[in-house]
């Protein structure tokens, strides 16, 4: 591809100017980080898997009328997206207690929550992405009350969609994080799901065994991260079952 202008480099992705005005290209790197980048590694193939998985989830959302920034996948590591202004919040939806919520509230990991819980963290690495309330968001003008209503609505629709898609392949959607962007259309603005949706930003547990199929494999040293993500991609039909194996298959 022709030389492009880099807009931003994050922990897992690089954003480039897109080929047309109002577009950007997201490049998925193999870098994995956890605990605010205190733990780092390069996991070969992770970027390719996340590009494919994020394409799968974002396309599904677009198809059911949940707007996203995703336009199309360009190649193994890149996708074309609408450029948008990212609201500086991490929007987390939880169905089952885990991770920071379990620690903060002393609720055992794996406890089913009585209803999905939506939380917000301020996107600020220097502060370690602190949890904030709607009061902070309104008082500091990070988003308006109308934005917040739209964000909760989007987040819960994403939760219903992802929970169903994962449940169908024997995986429990424990929690996930999304980011929301503003897209301007003439005098109007609307909110879209932006960034990525992948096992880097979700907790996914095998329903039968409880096995972790998400970034906790890396955070907690539970085995091969690419094996876990490949398993998710194969179950969803995003990768053929035989990908990466040369073993003959027995046919009865
Ligand atoms: N998450 C994320 N990026 C972050 C923080 C959290 O994608 O910077 C995701 C994480 O993968 C999990 C959910 O949001 O699916 C809830 O994470 P939690 O607050 O439990 O934080 P953690 O235990 O990962 O520190």
mmCIF file of C-alpha atoms in Angstrom, residues 109-235:
data_model
loop_
_atom_site.group_PDB
_atom_site.id
_atom_site.type_symbol
_atom_site.label_atom_id
_atom_site.label_comp_id
_atom_site.label_asym_id
_atom_site.label_seq_id
_atom_site.Cartn_x
_atom_site.Cartn_y
_atom_site.Cartn_z
ATOM 1 C CA UNK A 109 -15.481 -14.504 40.079
ATOM 2 C CA UNK A 110 -18.152 -16.413 38.197
ATOM 3 C CA UNK A 111 -21.120 -15.054 40.163
ATOM 4 C CA UNK A 112 -23.988 -14.415 37.753
ATOM 5 C CA UNK A 113 -25.158 -10.812 38.086
ATOM 6 C CA UNK A 114 -28.902 -10.174 38.530
ATOM 7 C CA UNK A 115 -28.863 -7.894 35.451
ATOM 8 C CA UNK A 116 -26.220 -6.560 33.075
ATOM 9 C CA UNK A 117 -24.222 -3.800 34.746
ATOM 10 C CA UNK A 118 -22.777 -0.932 32.703
ATOM 11 C CA UNK A 119 -19.658 0.811 34.048
ATOM 12 C CA UNK A 120 -17.525 3.656 32.708
ATOM 13 C CA UNK A 121 -13.787 4.193 33.005
ATOM 14 C CA UNK A 122 -12.007 7.355 31.932
ATOM 15 C CA UNK A 123 -9.547 6.584 29.122
ATOM 16 C CA UNK A 124 -6.365 7.852 30.713
ATOM 17 C CA UNK A 125 -3.335 5.545 30.928
ATOM 18 C CA UNK A 126 -1.476 7.877 33.306
ATOM 19 C CA UNK A 127 -4.314 7.500 35.815
ATOM 20 C CA UNK A 128 -4.820 3.771 35.094
ATOM 21 C CA UNK A 129 -8.280 4.256 33.486
ATOM 22 C CA UNK A 130 -10.178 5.066 36.705
ATOM 23 C CA UNK A 131 -13.827 4.109 37.191
ATOM 24 C CA UNK A 132 -16.091 7.169 36.863
ATOM 25 C CA UNK A 133 -19.806 7.770 37.366
ATOM 26 C CA UNK A 134 -22.345 9.508 35.130
ATOM 27 C CA UNK A 135 -22.024 12.463 37.519
ATOM 28 C CA UNK A 136 -18.339 12.869 36.630
ATOM 29 C CA UNK A 137 -19.093 12.422 32.929
ATOM 30 C CA UNK A 138 -21.774 15.154 32.986
ATOM 31 C CA UNK A 139 -19.859 17.523 35.282
ATOM 32 C CA UNK A 140 -16.660 17.393 33.229
ATOM 33 C CA UNK A 141 -18.496 17.442 29.889
ATOM 34 C CA UNK A 142 -17.062 14.184 28.513
ATOM 35 C CA UNK A 143 -20.523 13.317 27.164
ATOM 36 C CA UNK A 144 -24.000 14.867 27.355
ATOM 37 C CA UNK A 145 -27.050 13.295 28.986
ATOM 38 C CA UNK A 146 -28.408 12.481 25.490
ATOM 39 C CA UNK A 147 -25.070 10.821 24.630
ATOM 40 C CA UNK A 148 -25.242 8.780 27.853
ATOM 41 C CA UNK A 149 -28.762 7.549 27.024
ATOM 42 C CA UNK A 150 -27.561 6.528 23.554
ATOM 43 C CA UNK A 151 -24.395 4.910 24.962
ATOM 44 C CA UNK A 152 -26.322 2.708 27.438
ATOM 45 C CA UNK A 153 -28.737 1.714 24.676
ATOM 46 C CA UNK A 154 -25.871 0.820 22.299
ATOM 47 C CA UNK A 155 -23.934 -1.032 25.010
ATOM 48 C CA UNK A 156 -26.934 -3.186 25.974
ATOM 49 C CA UNK A 157 -27.729 -3.995 22.333
ATOM 50 C CA UNK A 158 -24.101 -5.034 21.799
ATOM 51 C CA UNK A 159 -24.375 -7.163 24.940
ATOM 52 C CA UNK A 160 -27.521 -8.936 23.715
ATOM 53 C CA UNK A 161 -26.015 -9.557 20.281
ATOM 54 C CA UNK A 162 -22.634 -10.777 21.518
ATOM 55 C CA UNK A 163 -24.151 -12.912 24.303
ATOM 56 C CA UNK A 164 -26.371 -14.686 21.775
ATOM 57 C CA UNK A 165 -23.636 -15.203 19.195
ATOM 58 C CA UNK A 166 -21.258 -16.590 21.823
ATOM 59 C CA UNK A 167 -23.895 -18.721 23.569
ATOM 60 C CA UNK A 168 -24.645 -20.400 20.213
ATOM 61 C CA UNK A 169 -21.047 -21.703 20.097
ATOM 62 C CA UNK A 170 -20.851 -22.774 23.740
ATOM 63 C CA UNK A 171 -19.162 -19.658 25.089
ATOM 64 C CA UNK A 172 -20.341 -17.431 27.932
ATOM 65 C CA UNK A 173 -19.902 -13.680 27.484
ATOM 66 C CA UNK A 174 -18.768 -12.650 30.963
ATOM 67 C CA UNK A 175 -17.997 -8.987 30.233
ATOM 68 C CA UNK A 176 -16.618 -6.720 27.538
ATOM 69 C CA UNK A 177 -15.418 -3.209 26.841
ATOM 70 C CA UNK A 178 -16.412 -1.024 23.920
ATOM 71 C CA UNK A 179 -15.516 2.459 22.832
ATOM 72 C CA UNK A 180 -17.962 4.884 21.309
ATOM 73 C CA UNK A 181 -17.262 7.416 18.572
ATOM 74 C CA UNK A 182 -19.064 10.488 17.287
ATOM 75 C CA UNK A 183 -19.642 10.660 13.556
ATOM 76 C CA UNK A 184 -20.707 13.966 12.003
ATOM 77 C CA UNK A 185 -23.222 13.936 9.156
ATOM 78 C CA UNK A 186 -23.869 17.506 8.058
ATOM 79 C CA UNK A 187 -25.271 19.334 11.056
ATOM 80 C CA UNK A 188 -26.036 16.089 12.854
ATOM 81 C CA UNK A 189 -23.891 13.818 14.930
ATOM 82 C CA UNK A 190 -24.560 10.252 15.867
ATOM 83 C CA UNK A 191 -22.822 7.713 18.036
ATOM 84 C CA UNK A 192 -21.315 4.515 16.690
ATOM 85 C CA UNK A 193 -19.489 1.555 18.190
ATOM 86 C CA UNK A 194 -15.807 2.153 17.404
ATOM 87 C CA UNK A 195 -12.342 0.696 18.111
ATOM 88 C CA UNK A 196 -12.513 -3.132 18.114
ATOM 89 C CA UNK A 197 -14.478 -6.020 19.550
ATOM 90 C CA UNK A 198 -12.221 -9.032 20.059
ATOM 91 C CA UNK A 199 -11.092 -11.459 22.765
ATOM 92 C CA UNK A 200 -8.652 -8.705 23.811
ATOM 93 C CA UNK A 201 -11.596 -6.682 25.090
ATOM 94 C CA UNK A 202 -14.038 -9.409 26.213
ATOM 95 C CA UNK A 203 -14.071 -12.146 28.826
ATOM 96 C CA UNK A 204 -15.145 -15.376 27.176
ATOM 97 C CA UNK A 205 -15.514 -18.632 29.125
ATOM 98 C CA UNK A 206 -16.228 -22.047 27.666
ATOM 99 C CA UNK A 207 -19.666 -22.954 29.015
ATOM 100 C CA UNK A 208 -18.803 -26.628 29.684
ATOM 101 C CA UNK A 209 -15.306 -26.373 31.148
ATOM 102 C CA UNK A 210 -15.058 -22.729 32.239
ATOM 103 C CA UNK A 211 -11.835 -22.494 30.217
ATOM 104 C CA UNK A 212 -10.758 -18.897 29.505
ATOM 105 C CA UNK A 213 -10.754 -18.026 25.802
ATOM 106 C CA UNK A 214 -9.743 -14.363 26.106
ATOM 107 C CA UNK A 215 -6.933 -12.031 27.121
ATOM 108 C CA UNK A 216 -6.950 -13.407 30.693
ATOM 109 C CA UNK A 217 -4.928 -16.298 29.163
ATOM 110 C CA UNK A 218 -2.142 -13.731 28.720
ATOM 111 C CA UNK A 219 -2.817 -11.695 31.890
ATOM 112 C CA UNK A 220 -2.842 -14.819 34.088
ATOM 113 C CA UNK A 221 -0.339 -17.010 32.149
ATOM 114 C CA UNK A 222 -2.912 -19.702 31.401
ATOM 115 C CA UNK A 223 -1.382 -21.032 28.162
ATOM 116 C CA UNK A 224 -1.304 -20.055 24.502
ATOM 117 C CA UNK A 225 -3.232 -16.895 23.651
ATOM 118 C CA UNK A 226 -3.285 -17.670 19.912
ATOM 119 C CA UNK A 227 -4.715 -21.142 20.611
ATOM 120 C CA UNK A 228 -7.503 -19.549 22.676
ATOM 121 C CA UNK A 229 -8.340 -16.897 20.043
ATOM 122 C CA UNK A 230 -8.107 -19.481 17.234
ATOM 123 C CA UNK A 231 -10.595 -21.647 19.134
ATOM 124 C CA UNK A 232 -13.051 -18.715 19.328
ATOM 125 C CA UNK A 233 -12.574 -17.934 15.616
ATOM 126 C CA UNK A 234 -13.057 -21.576 14.629
ATOM 127 C CA UNK A 235 -16.192 -22.027 16.711
#
